[in-house]
PDB file of C-alpha atoms in Angstrom:
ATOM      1  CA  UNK H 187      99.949 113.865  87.594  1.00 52.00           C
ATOM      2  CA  UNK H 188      96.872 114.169  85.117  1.00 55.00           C
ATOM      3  CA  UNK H 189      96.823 118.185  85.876  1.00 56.00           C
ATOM      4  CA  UNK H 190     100.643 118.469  85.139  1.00 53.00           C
ATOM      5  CA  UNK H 191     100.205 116.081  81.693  1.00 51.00           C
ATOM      6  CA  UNK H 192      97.421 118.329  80.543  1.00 50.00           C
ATOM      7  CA  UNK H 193      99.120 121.412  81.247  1.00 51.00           C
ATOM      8  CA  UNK H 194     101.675 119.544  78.587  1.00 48.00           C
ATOM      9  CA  UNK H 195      99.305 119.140  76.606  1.00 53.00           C
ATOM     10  CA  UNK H 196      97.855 122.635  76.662  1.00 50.00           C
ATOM     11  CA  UNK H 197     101.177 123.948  76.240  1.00 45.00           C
ATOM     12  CA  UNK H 198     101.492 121.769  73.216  1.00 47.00           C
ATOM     13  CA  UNK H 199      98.144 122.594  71.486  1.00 46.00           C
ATOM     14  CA  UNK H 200      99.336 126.572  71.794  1.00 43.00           C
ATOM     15  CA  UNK H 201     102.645 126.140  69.900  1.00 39.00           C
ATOM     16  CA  UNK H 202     102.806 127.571  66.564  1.00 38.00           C
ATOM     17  CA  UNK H 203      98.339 128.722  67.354  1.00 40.00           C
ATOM     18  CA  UNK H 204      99.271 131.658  70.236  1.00 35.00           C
ATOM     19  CA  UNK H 205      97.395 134.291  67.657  1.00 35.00           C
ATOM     20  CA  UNK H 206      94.403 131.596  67.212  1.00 40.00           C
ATOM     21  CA  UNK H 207      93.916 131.539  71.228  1.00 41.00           C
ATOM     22  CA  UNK H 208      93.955 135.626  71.724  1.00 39.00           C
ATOM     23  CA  UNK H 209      90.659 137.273  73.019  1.00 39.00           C
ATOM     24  CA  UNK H 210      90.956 139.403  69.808  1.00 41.00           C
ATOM     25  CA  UNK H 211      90.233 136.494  67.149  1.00 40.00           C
ATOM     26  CA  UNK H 212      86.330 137.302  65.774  1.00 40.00           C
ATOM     27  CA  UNK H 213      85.293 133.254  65.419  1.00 45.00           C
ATOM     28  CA  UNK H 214      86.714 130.176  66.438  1.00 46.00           C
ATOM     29  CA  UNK H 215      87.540 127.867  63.340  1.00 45.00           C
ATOM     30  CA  UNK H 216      84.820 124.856  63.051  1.00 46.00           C
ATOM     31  CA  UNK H 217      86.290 121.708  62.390  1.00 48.00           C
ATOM     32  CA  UNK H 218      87.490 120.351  59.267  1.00 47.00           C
ATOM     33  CA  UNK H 219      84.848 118.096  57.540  1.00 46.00           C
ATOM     34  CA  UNK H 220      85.296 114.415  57.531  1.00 45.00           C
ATOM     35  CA  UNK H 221      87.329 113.218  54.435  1.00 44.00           C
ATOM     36  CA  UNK H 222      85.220 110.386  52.003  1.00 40.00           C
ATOM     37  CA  UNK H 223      88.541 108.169  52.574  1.00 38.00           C
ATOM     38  CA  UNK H 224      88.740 108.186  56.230  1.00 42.00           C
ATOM     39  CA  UNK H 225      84.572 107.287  56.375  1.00 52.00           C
ATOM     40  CA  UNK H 226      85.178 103.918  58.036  1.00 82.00           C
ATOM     41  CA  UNK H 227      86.739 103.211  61.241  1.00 89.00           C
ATOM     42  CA  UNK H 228      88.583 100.103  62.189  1.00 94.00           C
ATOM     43  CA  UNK H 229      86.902  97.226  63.583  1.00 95.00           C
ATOM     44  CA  UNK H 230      88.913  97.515  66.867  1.00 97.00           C
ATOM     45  CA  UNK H 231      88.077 101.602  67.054  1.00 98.00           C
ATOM     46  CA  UNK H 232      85.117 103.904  68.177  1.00 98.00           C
ATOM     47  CA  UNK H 233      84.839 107.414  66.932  1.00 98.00           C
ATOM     48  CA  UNK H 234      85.426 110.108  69.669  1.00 98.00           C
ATOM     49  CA  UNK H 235      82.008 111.454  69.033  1.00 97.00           C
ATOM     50  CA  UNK H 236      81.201 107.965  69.973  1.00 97.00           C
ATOM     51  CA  UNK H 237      82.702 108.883  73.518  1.00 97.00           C
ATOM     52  CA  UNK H 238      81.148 112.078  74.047  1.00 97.00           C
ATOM     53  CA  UNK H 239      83.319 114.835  72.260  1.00 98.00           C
ATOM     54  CA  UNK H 240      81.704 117.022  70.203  1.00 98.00           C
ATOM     55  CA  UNK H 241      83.912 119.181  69.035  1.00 98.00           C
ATOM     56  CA  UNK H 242      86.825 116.009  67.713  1.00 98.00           C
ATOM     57  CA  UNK H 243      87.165 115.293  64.113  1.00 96.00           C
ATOM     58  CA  UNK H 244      83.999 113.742  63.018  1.00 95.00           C
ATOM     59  CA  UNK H 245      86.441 110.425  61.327  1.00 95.00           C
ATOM     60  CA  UNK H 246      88.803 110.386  64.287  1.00 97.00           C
ATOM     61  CA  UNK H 247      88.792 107.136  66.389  1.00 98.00           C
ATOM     62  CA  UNK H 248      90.496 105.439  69.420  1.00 98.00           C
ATOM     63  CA  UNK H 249      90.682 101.912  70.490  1.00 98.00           C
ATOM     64  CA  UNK H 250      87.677 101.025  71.515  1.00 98.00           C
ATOM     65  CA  UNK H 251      88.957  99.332  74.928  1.00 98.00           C
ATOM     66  CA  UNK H 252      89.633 103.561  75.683  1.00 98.00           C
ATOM     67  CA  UNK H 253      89.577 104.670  79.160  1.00 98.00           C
ATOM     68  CA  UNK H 254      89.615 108.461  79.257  1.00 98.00           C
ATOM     69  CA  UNK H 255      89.886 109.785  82.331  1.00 98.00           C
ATOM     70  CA  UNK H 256      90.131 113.547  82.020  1.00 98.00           C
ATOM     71  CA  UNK H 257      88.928 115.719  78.808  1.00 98.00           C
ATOM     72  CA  UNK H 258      88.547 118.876  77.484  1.00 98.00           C
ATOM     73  CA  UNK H 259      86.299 119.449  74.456  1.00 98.00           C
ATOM     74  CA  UNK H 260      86.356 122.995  72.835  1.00 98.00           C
ATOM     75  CA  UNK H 261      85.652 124.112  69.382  1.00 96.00           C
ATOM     76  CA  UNK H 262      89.302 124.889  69.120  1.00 96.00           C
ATOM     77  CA  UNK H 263      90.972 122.575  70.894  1.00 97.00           C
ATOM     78  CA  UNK H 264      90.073 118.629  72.246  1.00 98.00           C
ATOM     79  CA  UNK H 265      92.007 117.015  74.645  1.00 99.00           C
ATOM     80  CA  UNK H 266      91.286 113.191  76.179  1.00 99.00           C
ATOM     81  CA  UNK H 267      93.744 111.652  79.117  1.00 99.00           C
ATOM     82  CA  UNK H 268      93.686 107.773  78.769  1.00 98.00           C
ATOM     83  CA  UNK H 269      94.080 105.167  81.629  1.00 97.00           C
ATOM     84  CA  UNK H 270      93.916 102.101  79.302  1.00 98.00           C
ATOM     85  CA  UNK H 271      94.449 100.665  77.186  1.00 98.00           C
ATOM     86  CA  UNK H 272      98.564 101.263  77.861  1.00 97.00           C
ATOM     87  CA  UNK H 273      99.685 104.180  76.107  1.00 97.00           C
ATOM     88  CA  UNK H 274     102.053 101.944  73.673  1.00 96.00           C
ATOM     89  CA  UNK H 275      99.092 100.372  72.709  1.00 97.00           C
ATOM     90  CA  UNK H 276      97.249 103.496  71.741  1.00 98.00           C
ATOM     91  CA  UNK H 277      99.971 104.570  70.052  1.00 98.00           C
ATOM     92  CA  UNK H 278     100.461 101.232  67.883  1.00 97.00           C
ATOM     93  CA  UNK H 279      96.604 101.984  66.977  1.00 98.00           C
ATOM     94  CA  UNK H 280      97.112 105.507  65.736  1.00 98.00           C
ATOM     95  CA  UNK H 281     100.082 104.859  63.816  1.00 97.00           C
ATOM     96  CA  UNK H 282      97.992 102.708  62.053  1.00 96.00           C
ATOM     97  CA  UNK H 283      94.945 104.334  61.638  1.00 97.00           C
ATOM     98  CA  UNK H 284      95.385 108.439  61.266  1.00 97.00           C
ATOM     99  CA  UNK H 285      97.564 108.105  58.364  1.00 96.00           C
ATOM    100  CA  UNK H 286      94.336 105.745  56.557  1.00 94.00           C
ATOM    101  CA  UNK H 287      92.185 109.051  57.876  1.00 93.00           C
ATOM    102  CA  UNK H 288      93.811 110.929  55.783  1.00 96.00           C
ATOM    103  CA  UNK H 289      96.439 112.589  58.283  1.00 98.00           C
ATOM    104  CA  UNK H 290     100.136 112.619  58.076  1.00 98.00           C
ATOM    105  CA  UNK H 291     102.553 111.921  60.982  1.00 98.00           C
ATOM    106  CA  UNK H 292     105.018 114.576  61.300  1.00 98.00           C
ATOM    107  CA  UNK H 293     107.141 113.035  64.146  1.00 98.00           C
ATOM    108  CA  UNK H 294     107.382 110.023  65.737  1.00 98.00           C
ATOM    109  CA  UNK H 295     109.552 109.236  68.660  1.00 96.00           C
ATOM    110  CA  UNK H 296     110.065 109.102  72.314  1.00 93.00           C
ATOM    111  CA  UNK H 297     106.709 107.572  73.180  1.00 92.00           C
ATOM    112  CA  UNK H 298     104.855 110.500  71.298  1.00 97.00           C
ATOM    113  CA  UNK H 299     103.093 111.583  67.929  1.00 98.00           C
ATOM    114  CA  UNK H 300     102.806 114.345  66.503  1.00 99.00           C
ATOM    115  CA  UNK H 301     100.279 114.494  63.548  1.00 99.00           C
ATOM    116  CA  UNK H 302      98.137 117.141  60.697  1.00 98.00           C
ATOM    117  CA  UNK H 303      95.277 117.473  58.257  1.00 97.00           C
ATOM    118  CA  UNK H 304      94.423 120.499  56.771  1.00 96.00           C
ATOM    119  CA  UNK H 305      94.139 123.251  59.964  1.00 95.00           C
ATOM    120  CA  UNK H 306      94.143 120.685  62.781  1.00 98.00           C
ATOM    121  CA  UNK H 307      97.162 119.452  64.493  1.00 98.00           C
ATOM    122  CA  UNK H 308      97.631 116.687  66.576  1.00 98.00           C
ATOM    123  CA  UNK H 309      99.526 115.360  69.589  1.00 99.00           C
ATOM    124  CA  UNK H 310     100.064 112.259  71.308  1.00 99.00           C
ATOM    125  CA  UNK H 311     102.243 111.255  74.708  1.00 98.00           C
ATOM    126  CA  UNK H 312     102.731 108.689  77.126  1.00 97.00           C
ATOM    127  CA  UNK H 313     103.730 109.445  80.242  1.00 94.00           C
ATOM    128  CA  UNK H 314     103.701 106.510  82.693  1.00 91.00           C
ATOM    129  CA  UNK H 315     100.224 105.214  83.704  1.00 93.00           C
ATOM    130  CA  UNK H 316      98.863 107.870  81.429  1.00 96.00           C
ATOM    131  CA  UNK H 317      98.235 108.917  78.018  1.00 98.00           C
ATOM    132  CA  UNK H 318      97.008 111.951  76.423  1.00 99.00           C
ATOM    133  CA  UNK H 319      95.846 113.154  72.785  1.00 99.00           C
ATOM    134  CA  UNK H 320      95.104 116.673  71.714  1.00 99.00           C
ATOM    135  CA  UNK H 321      93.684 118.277  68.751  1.00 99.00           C
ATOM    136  CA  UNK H 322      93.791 121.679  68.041  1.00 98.00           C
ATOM    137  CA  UNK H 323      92.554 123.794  65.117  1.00 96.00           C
ATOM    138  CA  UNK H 324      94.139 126.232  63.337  1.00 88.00           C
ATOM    139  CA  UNK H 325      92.446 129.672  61.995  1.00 74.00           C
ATOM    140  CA  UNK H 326      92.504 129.243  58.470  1.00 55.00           C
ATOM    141  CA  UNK H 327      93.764 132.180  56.720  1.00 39.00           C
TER     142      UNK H 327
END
């Protein structure tokens, strides 16, 4: 179940980036840098760098009752699985929050998110007993 909801995932992070993923790109993009009005995290967050990712947006945050299970952490691409809190939860918590990082929500339905700032792109889904969020960046042009 958690291999088949990252493959999702995966498949998610490579739509609209296919060129960014080829062997033939010279660099992978960095990160974006964190925005002055997304410097503060909620009192009921913890940034992902908090949890061991290196490679997230410096600003981003999850609740900080997070269980992640499964990750991947790339300079192109993170990816966490979440066994708690519920997945409705986490997604009540970044409605709330990405938009104050300085992100906007681009859809919203069915249990997922989808979500951008600058060259990253987001995605959230519940599935389940399980949750998952992925960031990707984009090659800037």
């Amino acid at each position: 179940m958690i291999r088949r909801l990252l493959a999702v995932l995966c498949c998610l992070a490579a739509v609209g980036g296919m060129a960014g993923c080829s062997a033939a790109s010279p660099e992978p993009t960095a990160p974006p840098p964190t925005t002055s009005a997304a410097a503060s995290i909620p009192a009921d967050g913890v940034l992902m760098s908090a949890l061991g990712f290196a490679h997230a947006p410096a600003d981003f945050s999850v609740p900080s009752t997070s269980t992640i299970t499964e990750r991947v952490d790339q300079e192109n691409t993170v990816v966490a699985v979440f066994t708690a809190p519920s997945g409705l939860d986490i997604a009540s918590y970044l409605r709330r929050t990405v938009t104050e990082q300085g992100w906007d929500i681009t859809a919203d339905g069915n249990n997922s998110l989808l979500f951008e700032r600058g060259d990253a792109r987001g995605a959230f889904t519940v599935t389940g007993a399980f949750a998952a969020l992925s960031i990707r960046y984009d090659e800037q042009s």
